Amino acid sequence: MAEAYCFLLRRDLRAAVADFIWPEGVEVCTYQPQLAPAVHQLMQLGYREGGGRVPALEVWQQRFERDPEYDPQLCFIAMDAEGVVGVVQCWTSAYIKNLVVHPRAQGRGLGRALLLNAFRVFQQRREGFVDLKVLEDNLRAQQLYESAGMYVVRREIVPD
């Protein structure tokens, strides 16, 4: 199997963060354990085409909630009338671990709003920058991140 690569992207938080609005019918809250099944299901759906792996719900939830960098105030959940449609999971080290938008909500600016909201929260926490990793072949995500002011820091081999 050929090696896969990802890019480490960074956003300087000294620069202003663009204004954004949440798509109509979408409300955002922070993570609560009772949302775990719906968040997990969205992450599985989002990574179904590749781009990451999500372990079984119990394993995922335990790893997530017990991670030393976990803070529920840094995990933003977007919901519409049908349920969870977006999640951005961030770590206390100013790192965006996951950003997933449900296919039915794509193309409405939700991913951009979640990303910019995370930038704002990290600015309020007086972080200098925020990082994330994106697979080299995930061009749609790269375009989103670059349009929000992120730039490539380095290319890395994706661990197995």
CSV table of C-alpha atoms in Angstrom, one decimal:
chain,number,residue,atom,x,y,z
A,1,MET,CA,0.0,0.0,0.0
A,2,ALA,CA,1.3,3.4,-0.9
A,3,GLU,CA,2.1,5.9,1.8
A,4,ALA,CA,-0.5,8.5,2.4
A,5,TYR,CA,0.4,12.1,3.3
A,6,CYS,CA,-1.3,15.0,5.1
A,7,PHE,CA,-0.6,18.6,5.6
A,8,LEU,CA,-0.2,20.4,8.9
A,9,LEU,CA,-2.1,23.7,8.4
A,10,ARG,CA,-1.9,26.7,10.7
A,11,ARG,CA,-3.9,29.9,11.2
A,12,ASP,CA,-2.2,32.9,12.8
A,13,LEU,CA,-4.7,34.2,15.4
A,14,ARG,CA,-3.2,37.7,15.6
A,15,ALA,CA,-5.1,38.4,12.3
A,16,ALA,CA,-8.8,39.3,12.4
A,17,VAL,CA,-11.2,36.4,12.0
A,18,ALA,CA,-13.9,37.0,9.3
A,19,ASP,CA,-17.5,37.5,10.4
A,20,PHE,CA,-19.8,34.5,9.9
A,21,ILE,CA,-23.4,33.6,10.3
A,22,TRP,CA,-24.8,30.2,11.1
A,23,PRO,CA,-27.0,28.7,8.3
A,24,GLU,CA,-30.7,29.1,8.8
A,25,GLY,CA,-32.3,26.5,11.1
A,26,VAL,CA,-28.9,25.6,12.7
A,27,GLU,CA,-28.2,26.0,16.4
A,28,VAL,CA,-24.9,25.4,18.0
A,29,CYS,CA,-24.0,24.1,21.5
A,30,THR,CA,-21.0,22.6,23.2
A,31,TYR,CA,-20.5,18.9,23.6
A,32,GLN,CA,-22.5,17.0,26.3
A,33,PRO,CA,-22.1,13.2,26.8
A,34,GLN,CA,-25.7,12.5,25.8
A,35,LEU,CA,-24.9,13.8,22.3
A,36,ALA,CA,-22.1,11.2,22.0
A,37,PRO,CA,-24.1,8.7,19.9
A,38,ALA,CA,-25.2,11.3,17.4
A,39,VAL,CA,-21.7,12.9,17.2
A,40,HIS,CA,-20.1,9.5,16.7
A,41,GLN,CA,-22.6,8.6,14.0
A,42,LEU,CA,-21.9,11.8,12.1
A,43,MET,CA,-18.1,11.3,12.4
A,44,GLN,CA,-18.5,7.7,11.0
A,45,LEU,CA,-20.6,9.1,8.1
A,46,GLY,CA,-18.0,11.9,7.5
A,47,TYR,CA,-15.1,9.5,7.4
A,48,ARG,CA,-16.9,6.7,5.4
A,49,GLU,CA,-15.3,7.8,2.2
A,50,GLY,CA,-11.8,7.9,3.9
A,51,GLY,CA,-9.9,10.6,5.7
A,52,GLY,CA,-10.0,9.0,9.1
A,53,ARG,CA,-11.1,6.2,11.2
A,54,VAL,CA,-13.6,6.3,14.1
A,55,PRO,CA,-13.5,3.4,16.6
A,56,ALA,CA,-16.7,1.9,18.2
A,57,LEU,CA,-18.9,4.4,20.1
A,58,GLU,CA,-17.8,3.3,23.6
A,59,VAL,CA,-14.1,3.3,22.7
A,60,TRP,CA,-14.4,6.7,20.9
A,61,GLN,CA,-16.3,8.3,23.7
A,62,GLN,CA,-13.9,7.1,26.4
A,63,ARG,CA,-10.9,8.2,24.4
A,64,PHE,CA,-12.5,11.6,23.6
A,65,GLU,CA,-13.8,12.4,27.1
A,66,ARG,CA,-10.6,11.1,28.9
A,67,ASP,CA,-8.1,12.8,26.6
A,68,PRO,CA,-5.8,15.2,28.7
A,69,GLU,CA,-6.6,17.9,26.1
A,70,TYR,CA,-10.3,17.4,26.3
A,71,ASP,CA,-12.5,20.4,27.1
A,72,PRO,CA,-16.2,20.1,26.3
A,73,GLN,CA,-16.3,23.9,25.8
A,74,LEU,CA,-14.0,23.4,22.8
A,75,CYS,CA,-16.3,20.9,21.0
A,76,PHE,CA,-19.0,22.6,19.1
A,77,ILE,CA,-22.1,20.7,17.9
A,78,ALA,CA,-24.4,22.1,15.1
A,79,MET,CA,-27.9,20.8,15.1
A,80,ASP,CA,-30.9,21.3,12.9
A,81,ALA,CA,-34.5,20.0,13.2
A,82,GLU,CA,-33.3,16.5,12.2
A,83,GLY,CA,-30.4,16.2,14.5
A,84,VAL,CA,-26.6,16.7,14.6
A,85,VAL,CA,-25.3,18.2,11.3
A,86,GLY,CA,-21.9,19.4,12.2
A,87,VAL,CA,-19.1,19.0,14.7
A,88,VAL,CA,-15.7,20.7,15.3
A,89,GLN,CA,-13.7,18.9,18.0
A,90,CYS,CA,-10.8,21.0,19.3
A,91,TRP,CA,-8.1,20.3,21.9
A,92,THR,CA,-6.8,22.7,24.5
A,93,SER,CA,-3.4,22.9,22.6
A,94,ALA,CA,-5.2,25.0,20.0
A,95,TYR,CA,-5.6,22.0,17.7
A,96,ILE,CA,-8.6,21.2,15.6
A,97,LYS,CA,-8.9,17.4,15.8
A,98,ASN,CA,-12.0,16.9,13.7
A,99,LEU,CA,-14.4,18.9,11.6
A,100,VAL,CA,-17.3,17.1,10.0
A,101,VAL,CA,-20.5,18.3,8.3
A,102,HIS,CA,-23.4,16.1,7.4
A,103,PRO,CA,-23.9,15.7,3.6
A,104,ARG,CA,-27.4,17.2,3.9
A,105,ALA,CA,-25.9,20.4,5.4
A,106,GLN,CA,-22.9,20.8,3.1
A,107,GLY,CA,-22.7,23.8,0.8
A,108,ARG,CA,-24.5,26.1,3.2
A,109,GLY,CA,-21.4,27.6,5.0
A,110,LEU,CA,-21.7,25.4,8.1
A,111,GLY,CA,-18.1,24.1,7.9
A,112,ARG,CA,-16.7,27.6,7.5
A,113,ALA,CA,-18.9,28.9,10.4
A,114,LEU,CA,-17.7,26.1,12.6
A,115,LEU,CA,-14.1,26.7,11.7
A,116,LEU,CA,-14.3,30.5,12.2
A,117,ASN,CA,-16.1,30.0,15.5
A,118,ALA,CA,-13.2,27.7,16.7
A,119,PHE,CA,-10.7,30.4,15.6
A,120,ARG,CA,-12.6,33.1,17.6
A,121,VAL,CA,-12.7,30.9,20.7
A,122,PHE,CA,-9.0,30.3,20.5
A,123,GLN,CA,-8.4,34.0,20.1
A,124,GLN,CA,-10.4,34.6,23.2
A,125,ARG,CA,-8.2,32.1,25.0
A,126,ARG,CA,-5.2,34.2,23.8
A,127,GLU,CA,-3.7,31.5,21.7
A,128,GLY,CA,-1.2,32.6,19.0
A,129,PHE,CA,-2.2,30.1,16.4
A,130,VAL,CA,-4.4,27.1,15.7
A,131,ASP,CA,-3.3,24.0,13.8
A,132,LEU,CA,-5.0,21.0,12.1
A,133,LYS,CA,-4.1,18.2,9.8
A,134,VAL,CA,-5.8,17.4,6.5
A,135,LEU,CA,-5.2,14.6,4.1
A,136,GLU,CA,-3.3,15.6,1.0
A,137,ASP,CA,-6.0,14.3,-1.3
A,138,ASN,CA,-8.9,16.1,0.6
A,139,LEU,CA,-8.9,19.1,-1.8
A,140,ARG,CA,-12.4,20.3,-0.7
A,141,ALA,CA,-11.3,20.6,2.9
A,142,GLN,CA,-8.0,22.2,2.0
A,143,GLN,CA,-9.8,24.9,0.0
A,144,LEU,CA,-12.0,25.6,3.0
A,145,TYR,CA,-9.1,25.9,5.4
A,146,GLU,CA,-7.0,28.0,3.0
A,147,SER,CA,-9.9,30.4,2.3
A,148,ALA,CA,-10.1,30.9,6.1
A,149,GLY,CA,-6.5,32.0,6.3
A,150,MET,CA,-4.7,28.7,7.0
A,151,TYR,CA,-1.4,27.8,5.4
A,152,VAL,CA,0.7,24.7,5.1
A,153,VAL,CA,3.4,24.3,7.7
A,154,ARG,CA,4.6,20.9,6.6
A,155,ARG,CA,3.8,17.7,4.8
A,156,GLU,CA,3.7,14.5,6.9
A,157,ILE,CA,3.3,10.8,6.4
A,158,VAL,CA,0.0,9.6,7.8
A,159,PRO,CA,0.7,6.9,10.4
A,160,ASP,CA,-1.0,3.5,9.9
